[in-house]
Short mmCIF file of C-alpha atoms in Angstrom, two decimals:
data_model
loop_
_atom_site.label_atom_id
_atom_site.label_comp_id
_atom_site.label_asym_id
_atom_site.label_seq_id
_atom_site.Cartn_x
_atom_site.Cartn_y
_atom_site.Cartn_z
CA MET A 907 -142.34 -59.41 94.45
CA ALA A 908 -144.65 -56.40 94.70
CA ILE A 909 -143.32 -55.69 98.19
CA ALA A 910 -139.75 -56.99 98.08
CA PHE A 911 -138.67 -55.39 94.79
CA PRO A 912 -139.45 -51.72 95.60
CA LEU A 913 -138.28 -52.12 99.20
CA GLY A 914 -135.09 -53.76 97.97
CA LEU A 915 -134.40 -50.87 95.60
CA LEU A 916 -135.05 -48.36 98.37
CA PHE A 917 -132.80 -50.10 100.91
CA LEU A 918 -130.10 -50.60 98.28
CA ALA A 919 -130.06 -46.89 97.44
CA VAL A 920 -130.11 -45.85 101.11
CA GLY A 921 -127.41 -48.38 102.01
CA ARG A 922 -125.10 -47.28 99.19
CA LYS A 923 -125.59 -43.64 100.12
CA ALA A 924 -124.76 -44.38 103.76
CA VAL A 925 -121.61 -46.32 102.85
CA ARG A 926 -120.44 -43.60 100.48
CA THR A 927 -121.05 -40.91 103.12
CA VAL A 928 -119.02 -42.82 105.71
CA LEU A 929 -116.24 -43.43 103.19
CA ALA A 930 -116.15 -39.77 102.10
CA ARG A 931 -115.91 -38.58 105.71
CA SER A 932 -113.17 -41.10 106.41
CA ARG A 933 -111.19 -39.95 103.37
CA ALA A 934 -111.65 -36.30 104.38
CA ARG A 935 -109.79 -37.21 107.60
CA GLY A 936 -106.92 -38.66 105.57
CA GLN A 937 -107.91 -42.31 105.97
CA ARG A 938 -108.50 -45.02 103.34
CA LEU A 939 -106.60 -43.13 100.64
CA GLN A 940 -104.51 -44.64 97.84
CA ASP A 941 -100.98 -43.25 97.58
CA VAL A 942 -100.09 -42.25 94.03
CA LEU A 943 -97.19 -40.80 92.04
CA ILE A 944 -97.88 -37.96 89.62
CA VAL A 945 -95.85 -37.90 86.41
CA GLY A 946 -95.61 -35.06 83.91
CA ASP A 947 -94.53 -31.47 83.32
CA THR A 948 -94.61 -29.03 86.22
CA GLU A 949 -97.77 -27.16 85.23
CA ASP A 950 -99.70 -30.34 84.42
CA VAL A 951 -98.58 -31.93 87.69
CA ARG A 952 -99.55 -28.85 89.69
CA TYR A 953 -102.99 -28.60 88.05
CA VAL A 954 -103.91 -32.28 88.46
CA GLY A 955 -102.31 -32.51 91.90
CA ARG A 956 -104.31 -29.58 93.24
CA ARG A 957 -107.55 -31.11 92.01
CA ILE A 958 -106.66 -34.40 93.71
CA ALA A 959 -105.66 -32.68 96.95
CA ALA A 960 -108.86 -30.63 96.96
CA THR A 961 -111.04 -33.73 96.44
CA PRO A 962 -110.08 -36.37 99.02
CA SER A 963 -113.38 -38.15 98.38
CA ALA A 964 -111.84 -39.38 95.10
CA GLY A 965 -109.62 -41.63 97.21
CA TYR A 966 -106.16 -40.47 96.09
CA ARG A 967 -103.25 -38.98 98.05
CA VAL A 968 -100.20 -37.67 96.20
CA ARG A 969 -97.07 -39.28 97.64
CA ALA A 970 -94.50 -37.67 95.32
CA VAL A 971 -93.90 -36.05 91.92
CA VAL A 972 -91.88 -37.48 89.07
CA THR A 973 -90.82 -34.89 86.50
CA ASP A 974 -87.89 -33.83 84.33
CA CYS A 975 -88.78 -30.14 84.69
CA GLU A 976 -87.73 -29.66 88.34
CA PRO A 977 -84.61 -30.69 90.27
CA VAL A 978 -84.81 -33.64 92.64
CA GLY A 979 -85.62 -32.40 96.13
CA ALA A 980 -87.74 -29.47 94.98
CA THR A 981 -91.32 -29.26 96.25
CA ILE A 982 -94.51 -28.72 94.28
CA ASP A 983 -97.29 -26.73 95.95
CA LEU A 984 -100.65 -28.49 95.59
CA GLY A 985 -102.66 -26.03 97.65
CA SER A 986 -103.45 -27.98 100.79
CA ALA A 987 -100.16 -29.93 100.62
CA SER A 988 -96.63 -29.74 99.24
CA VAL A 989 -95.01 -32.85 97.77
CA PRO A 990 -91.37 -33.50 96.82
CA VAL A 991 -89.90 -34.18 93.39
CA VAL A 992 -88.21 -37.56 93.83
CA SER A 993 -86.79 -38.30 90.39
CA GLY A 994 -87.06 -37.99 86.62
CA ILE A 995 -89.56 -39.78 84.39
CA ASP A 996 -87.05 -42.50 83.40
CA ASP A 997 -87.18 -43.86 86.97
CA VAL A 998 -90.96 -43.94 87.37
CA LEU A 999 -91.22 -47.75 87.29
CA ALA A 1000 -88.55 -48.28 89.96
CA LEU A 1001 -90.09 -45.55 92.12
CA ALA A 1002 -93.57 -47.05 91.85
CA ARG A 1003 -92.17 -50.27 93.26
CA SER A 1004 -89.97 -48.75 95.97
CA GLU A 1005 -92.57 -46.21 97.18
CA GLY A 1006 -95.31 -48.84 97.41
CA VAL A 1007 -97.91 -46.70 95.64
CA SER A 1008 -101.10 -48.21 94.25
CA ALA A 1009 -101.28 -46.05 91.12
CA VAL A 1010 -99.26 -43.79 88.84
CA VAL A 1011 -101.13 -40.72 87.58
CA VAL A 1012 -99.89 -39.37 84.25
CA ALA A 1013 -100.71 -35.66 84.09
CA GLY A 1014 -100.54 -34.53 80.47
CA ALA A 1015 -98.05 -35.69 77.85
CA VAL A 1016 -94.85 -37.60 78.65
CA ARG A 1017 -91.63 -37.79 76.69
CA GLY A 1018 -91.86 -40.74 74.32
CA GLY A 1019 -95.52 -40.26 73.40
CA HIS A 1020 -98.24 -42.87 73.16
CA GLU A 1021 -95.89 -45.81 72.67
CA ARG A 1022 -94.01 -45.13 75.90
CA LEU A 1023 -97.26 -44.68 77.79
CA ARG A 1024 -98.54 -48.03 76.55
CA ARG A 1025 -95.32 -49.80 77.58
CA LEU A 1026 -95.43 -48.11 80.97
CA GLY A 1027 -98.93 -49.48 81.49
CA TRP A 1028 -97.73 -53.01 80.74
CA GLN A 1029 -94.76 -52.67 83.12
CA LEU A 1030 -96.88 -51.31 85.95
CA GLU A 1031 -99.42 -54.09 85.42
CA GLU A 1032 -96.76 -56.69 86.20
CA HIS A 1033 -96.31 -55.15 89.64
CA GLY A 1034 -99.97 -54.61 90.44
CA VAL A 1035 -99.79 -50.84 90.05
CA GLU A 1036 -102.62 -49.06 88.22
CA LEU A 1037 -102.03 -46.54 85.45
CA VAL A 1038 -104.26 -43.44 85.63
CA VAL A 1039 -104.13 -41.00 82.71
CA SER A 1040 -105.41 -37.45 83.16
CA SER A 1041 -107.32 -36.07 80.19
CA PRO A 1042 -106.39 -32.56 78.99
CA LEU A 1043 -110.14 -31.82 79.03
CA ALA A 1044 -111.16 -29.93 82.16
CA ASP A 1045 -114.56 -29.13 83.70
CA ILE A 1046 -116.51 -31.08 81.07
CA ALA A 1047 -119.31 -33.35 82.28
CA ALA A 1048 -119.04 -37.03 81.39
CA GLY A 1049 -122.35 -36.85 79.52
CA ARG A 1050 -120.81 -34.56 76.90
CA VAL A 1051 -117.84 -36.85 76.21
CA HIS A 1052 -118.22 -39.88 73.94
CA GLU A 1053 -115.45 -42.28 73.01
CA ARG A 1054 -115.09 -43.13 69.33
CA PRO A 1055 -112.35 -45.74 68.77
CA VAL A 1056 -110.44 -45.45 65.50
CA ASP A 1057 -108.17 -48.44 64.82
CA GLY A 1058 -107.55 -48.97 68.53
CA LEU A 1059 -107.13 -45.25 69.25
CA PRO A 1060 -109.81 -43.99 71.68
CA LEU A 1061 -110.81 -40.58 70.33
CA MET A 1062 -112.97 -38.49 72.66
CA HIS A 1063 -115.76 -36.53 71.00
CA VAL A 1064 -116.96 -33.52 73.01
CA GLU A 1065 -120.50 -32.37 72.30
CA THR A 1066 -121.05 -28.65 71.73
CA PRO A 1067 -122.92 -27.03 74.67
CA ASP A 1068 -126.49 -25.87 74.12
CA TYR A 1069 -127.08 -22.37 75.50
CA ARG A 1070 -130.66 -21.94 74.29
CA ARG A 1071 -133.48 -21.28 76.72
CA ARG A 1072 -134.87 -24.60 77.90
CA THR A 1073 -138.61 -25.08 78.20
CA GLY A 1074 -138.30 -27.52 81.11
CA LYS A 1075 -136.00 -25.20 83.05
CA ARG A 1076 -138.33 -22.24 82.55
CA LEU A 1077 -141.33 -24.32 83.61
CA LEU A 1078 -139.48 -25.34 86.79
CA ASP A 1079 -138.67 -21.67 87.46
CA VAL A 1080 -142.26 -20.49 87.02
CA VAL A 1081 -143.79 -23.29 89.11
CA GLY A 1082 -141.10 -23.12 91.80
CA ALA A 1083 -141.14 -19.33 92.11
CA GLY A 1084 -144.93 -19.15 92.02
CA PHE A 1085 -145.43 -21.74 94.75
CA GLY A 1086 -142.55 -20.26 96.73
CA LEU A 1087 -144.06 -16.79 96.77
CA LEU A 1088 -147.47 -18.15 97.78
CA LEU A 1089 -146.21 -20.45 100.53
CA LEU A 1090 -143.71 -17.96 101.90
CA ALA A 1091 -146.01 -14.93 101.80
CA PRO A 1092 -146.49 -14.87 105.61
CA VAL A 1093 -142.72 -15.15 106.14
CA LEU A 1094 -142.06 -12.37 103.64
CA ALA A 1095 -144.61 -10.14 105.41
CA VAL A 1096 -143.04 -10.71 108.82
CA ILE A 1097 -139.52 -9.99 107.52
CA ALA A 1098 -140.75 -6.81 105.82
CA LEU A 1099 -142.37 -5.64 109.05
CA VAL A 1100 -139.24 -6.33 111.12
CA ILE A 1101 -137.00 -4.45 108.66
CA ARG A 1102 -139.38 -1.51 108.69
CA LEU A 1103 -139.51 -1.38 112.50
CA ASP A 1104 -135.73 -1.72 112.83
CA ASP A 1105 -134.68 1.62 111.32
CA ARG A 1106 -137.79 2.95 109.52
CA GLY A 1107 -136.00 2.58 106.19
CA PRO A 1108 -137.24 0.93 102.99
CA VAL A 1109 -137.94 -2.80 103.08
CA PHE A 1110 -136.47 -3.75 99.71
CA PHE A 1111 -133.10 -3.11 98.14
CA ARG A 1112 -132.87 -2.81 94.36
CA GLN A 1113 -129.60 -3.03 92.51
CA THR A 1114 -128.62 -3.22 88.85
CA ARG A 1115 -127.17 -6.58 87.86
CA VAL A 1116 -126.11 -8.07 84.52
CA GLY A 1117 -128.14 -10.98 83.21
CA ARG A 1118 -128.27 -13.24 80.19
CA GLY A 1119 -126.55 -11.80 77.14
CA GLY A 1120 -125.29 -8.78 79.08
CA ALA A 1121 -128.78 -7.32 79.57
CA GLU A 1122 -129.10 -5.34 82.79
CA PHE A 1123 -131.98 -5.87 85.21
CA SER A 1124 -132.98 -4.74 88.69
CA ILE A 1125 -132.46 -7.42 91.33
CA LEU A 1126 -134.80 -7.42 94.35
CA LYS A 1127 -133.61 -8.28 97.85
CA PHE A 1128 -134.56 -7.52 101.42
CA ARG A 1129 -132.50 -4.56 102.63
CA THR A 1130 -129.79 -5.74 105.02
CA MET A 1131 -127.67 -2.56 105.18
CA CYS A 1132 -128.15 1.01 106.25
CA VAL A 1133 -129.85 3.34 103.78
CA ASP A 1134 -126.58 5.08 102.73
CA ALA A 1135 -124.62 1.83 102.27
CA GLU A 1136 -123.66 2.49 98.64
CA ALA A 1137 -122.31 5.96 99.45
CA ARG A 1138 -120.14 4.55 102.25
CA MET A 1139 -118.59 1.74 100.20
CA ALA A 1140 -115.74 3.87 98.81
CA ALA A 1141 -114.49 4.56 102.33
CA LEU A 1142 -114.37 0.82 103.08
CA GLN A 1143 -112.41 -0.31 100.00
CA ALA A 1144 -109.20 -0.68 102.01
CA ALA A 1145 -110.92 -3.28 104.23
CA ASN A 1146 -112.27 -5.31 101.31
CA GLU A 1147 -112.00 -9.08 101.95
CA GLY A 1148 -113.71 -10.16 98.74
CA ALA A 1149 -112.04 -12.19 96.01
CA GLY A 1150 -111.30 -10.61 92.64
CA PRO A 1151 -113.78 -7.86 91.70
CA LEU A 1152 -116.12 -8.83 94.58
CA PHE A 1153 -116.52 -6.50 97.57
CA LYS A 1154 -117.10 -8.45 100.79
CA MET A 1155 -116.47 -7.85 104.48
CA LYS A 1156 -117.20 -10.39 107.22
CA ASP A 1157 -117.87 -7.58 109.71
CA ASP A 1158 -119.30 -4.93 107.43
CA PRO A 1159 -120.30 -1.92 109.60
CA ARG A 1160 -123.09 -1.06 107.17
CA VAL A 1161 -125.06 -4.24 107.94
CA THR A 1162 -128.02 -3.70 110.27
CA ARG A 1163 -128.93 -5.93 113.22
CA VAL A 1164 -131.78 -7.52 111.30
CA GLY A 1165 -129.66 -7.62 108.15
CA ALA A 1166 -126.97 -9.73 109.83
CA PHE A 1167 -129.55 -12.41 110.64
CA LEU A 1168 -131.10 -12.27 107.17
CA ARG A 1169 -127.69 -12.69 105.54
CA LYS A 1170 -126.71 -15.54 107.83
CA THR A 1171 -129.90 -17.42 106.97
CA SER A 1172 -130.03 -16.24 103.31
CA LEU A 1173 -133.57 -14.98 103.89
CA ASP A 1174 -132.62 -11.68 102.26
CA GLU A 1175 -132.60 -13.50 98.90
CA LEU A 1176 -136.25 -14.61 99.00
CA PRO A 1177 -137.60 -11.59 97.04
CA GLN A 1178 -135.51 -12.78 94.09
CA LEU A 1179 -138.29 -15.31 93.51
CA TRP A 1180 -140.07 -12.38 91.85
CA ASN A 1181 -137.09 -11.95 89.50
CA VAL A 1182 -137.38 -15.65 88.69
CA LEU A 1183 -141.11 -15.40 88.04
CA THR A 1184 -140.64 -12.44 85.68
CA GLY A 1185 -137.81 -14.17 83.79
CA SER A 1186 -134.77 -12.02 84.58
CA MET A 1187 -133.38 -14.76 86.85
CA SER A 1188 -133.62 -18.52 87.28
CA LEU A 1189 -133.79 -20.73 90.35
CA VAL A 1190 -130.38 -22.17 89.42
CA GLY A 1191 -127.62 -20.43 87.52
CA PRO A 1192 -124.42 -18.40 87.82
CA ARG A 1193 -124.26 -15.61 90.39
CA PRO A 1194 -125.83 -12.39 89.02
CA ALA A 1195 -122.91 -10.02 88.56
CA LEU A 1196 -122.64 -6.28 89.08
CA PRO A 1197 -121.81 -4.09 86.05
CA ARG A 1198 -118.48 -3.09 87.64
CA GLU A 1199 -117.56 -6.77 88.00
CA VAL A 1200 -118.43 -7.51 84.37
CA ALA A 1201 -116.22 -4.60 83.28
CA LEU A 1202 -113.26 -6.40 84.91
CA TYR A 1203 -113.96 -9.84 83.41
CA GLN A 1204 -110.94 -11.55 81.87
CA ASP A 1205 -110.08 -14.87 80.25
CA PHE A 1206 -113.56 -15.92 79.08
CA ALA A 1207 -115.26 -15.10 82.40
CA ASP A 1208 -117.95 -13.34 80.34
CA ARG A 1209 -119.19 -16.79 79.26
CA ARG A 1210 -121.14 -16.75 82.54
CA LEU A 1211 -123.51 -14.36 80.73
CA LEU A 1212 -124.53 -17.01 78.19
CA VAL A 1213 -127.27 -18.25 80.53
CA THR A 1214 -129.73 -16.71 82.96
CA PRO A 1215 -128.26 -16.00 86.43
CA GLY A 1216 -129.75 -17.85 89.38
CA ILE A 1217 -130.67 -17.51 93.03
CA THR A 1218 -128.51 -20.54 93.77
CA GLY A 1219 -125.82 -22.37 91.85
CA LEU A 1220 -122.56 -24.27 92.13
CA TRP A 1221 -120.82 -21.16 93.47
CA GLN A 1222 -123.41 -20.74 96.22
CA VAL A 1223 -123.49 -24.38 97.39
CA SER A 1224 -119.69 -24.74 97.33
CA GLY A 1225 -118.74 -22.00 99.77
CA ARG A 1226 -120.04 -18.67 98.42
CA SER A 1227 -117.86 -15.83 99.71
CA ASP A 1228 -115.27 -18.26 101.14
CA LEU A 1229 -114.23 -19.24 97.60
CA ASP A 1230 -111.60 -17.27 95.73
CA TRP A 1231 -112.61 -15.47 92.55
CA ALA A 1232 -110.98 -17.93 90.13
CA GLU A 1233 -112.68 -20.94 91.75
CA GLY A 1234 -116.07 -19.19 91.68
CA VAL A 1235 -115.69 -18.41 87.98
CA ARG A 1236 -114.58 -21.99 87.26
CA LEU A 1237 -117.67 -23.41 88.97
CA ASP A 1238 -119.99 -21.03 87.13
CA LEU A 1239 -118.42 -21.87 83.75
CA HIS A 1240 -118.71 -25.57 84.54
CA TYR A 1241 -122.43 -25.08 85.14
CA VAL A 1242 -122.88 -23.01 81.97
CA GLU A 1243 -121.25 -25.59 79.69
CA ASN A 1244 -122.61 -28.74 81.33
CA TRP A 1245 -126.19 -27.82 82.17
CA SER A 1246 -128.74 -30.56 82.64
CA PHE A 1247 -132.19 -30.61 84.23
CA LEU A 1248 -131.05 -33.28 86.71
CA HIS A 1249 -128.05 -31.14 87.63
CA ASP A 1250 -130.40 -28.27 88.50
CA LEU A 1251 -132.41 -30.54 90.79
CA VAL A 1252 -129.21 -31.73 92.52
CA ILE A 1253 -128.08 -28.14 93.11
CA LEU A 1254 -131.49 -27.21 94.52
CA ALA A 1255 -131.26 -30.19 96.89
CA ARG A 1256 -127.73 -29.17 97.96
CA THR A 1257 -128.89 -25.61 98.60
CA VAL A 1258 -130.91 -26.58 101.69
CA PRO A 1259 -127.98 -28.00 103.75
CA SER A 1260 -125.72 -25.24 102.42
CA VAL A 1261 -128.09 -22.57 103.74
CA LEU A 1262 -128.42 -24.37 107.08
CA ARG A 1263 -124.63 -24.47 107.46
CA SER A 1264 -124.42 -20.75 106.53
CA ARG A 1265 -120.96 -21.33 105.03
CA GLY A 1266 -119.67 -18.19 103.32
CA ALA A 1267 -122.87 -16.25 104.08
CA TYR A 1268 -121.96 -12.75 105.21
#
């Protein structure tokens, strides 16, 4: 027992991870997916359909749309795919049978209310078709949602997020940044020497960023651009490839030879460990924004400032500069409202392969 039990747990975890990885890769190639119909109003269908299309690992593939809001034959854009509107909601049962789908996804409310939805579930059950109901709640972690049945009605209670400073998170920041600076001291010294020898300019680049509660602080990075980079930015605005308020260029002429390598490998971010140690940043958190970006915030984007910004985060491990502005804000807000210590550890673990792939790093 002393040998078999721990080994069994280890092999079980490794085996499940391997199977899930193979399945996720297979689904990313369009294999082993369940065809589904999406039912609902146009906006609800588009929102849920885009999430499904963007997440093939969930195992769904949208075959068609059933809605009363668009004419039959119209197409609904789901981002990576466009699907046709095949009929109105009254024909959903017949379509589920004729199309051979495995599930019907109800996106939002349907005409007829709860009673019609319950009857639809019974009818689909007779034909072996699953009923999947999309909740109007978006970007809320499962741990914050608790079901409280009231006379057969499943009411979902959503816990209020806690934005206070967490002792465990701060302890992780101090220990992680402290050890990081000590262990990486030789690497930091070599990088500083190479930058200095490259163009005789300063080693570090300081820039004002906006932190928790809107307080400004000076972020510390290795300099990757020419000394007059800020003065030249106005002349490059027409070539801006960044999303939203971000300024990004894949082939920025201001980037030095050494700077291009540092950006590709994310080594230019290592001095931010000092910001973490001093408390202006965290190891994990939303991307630290520039004051000019904050001035353009709209539609609750300023909620990113409720927590301390981080060196890495959901935005960084999900594509960085390759993401559009809206998706980056959505990921940051998801992190802000659904923080957990375990989630921070998962993001830190995902950061390593993300840096090695260099996706969106420029």
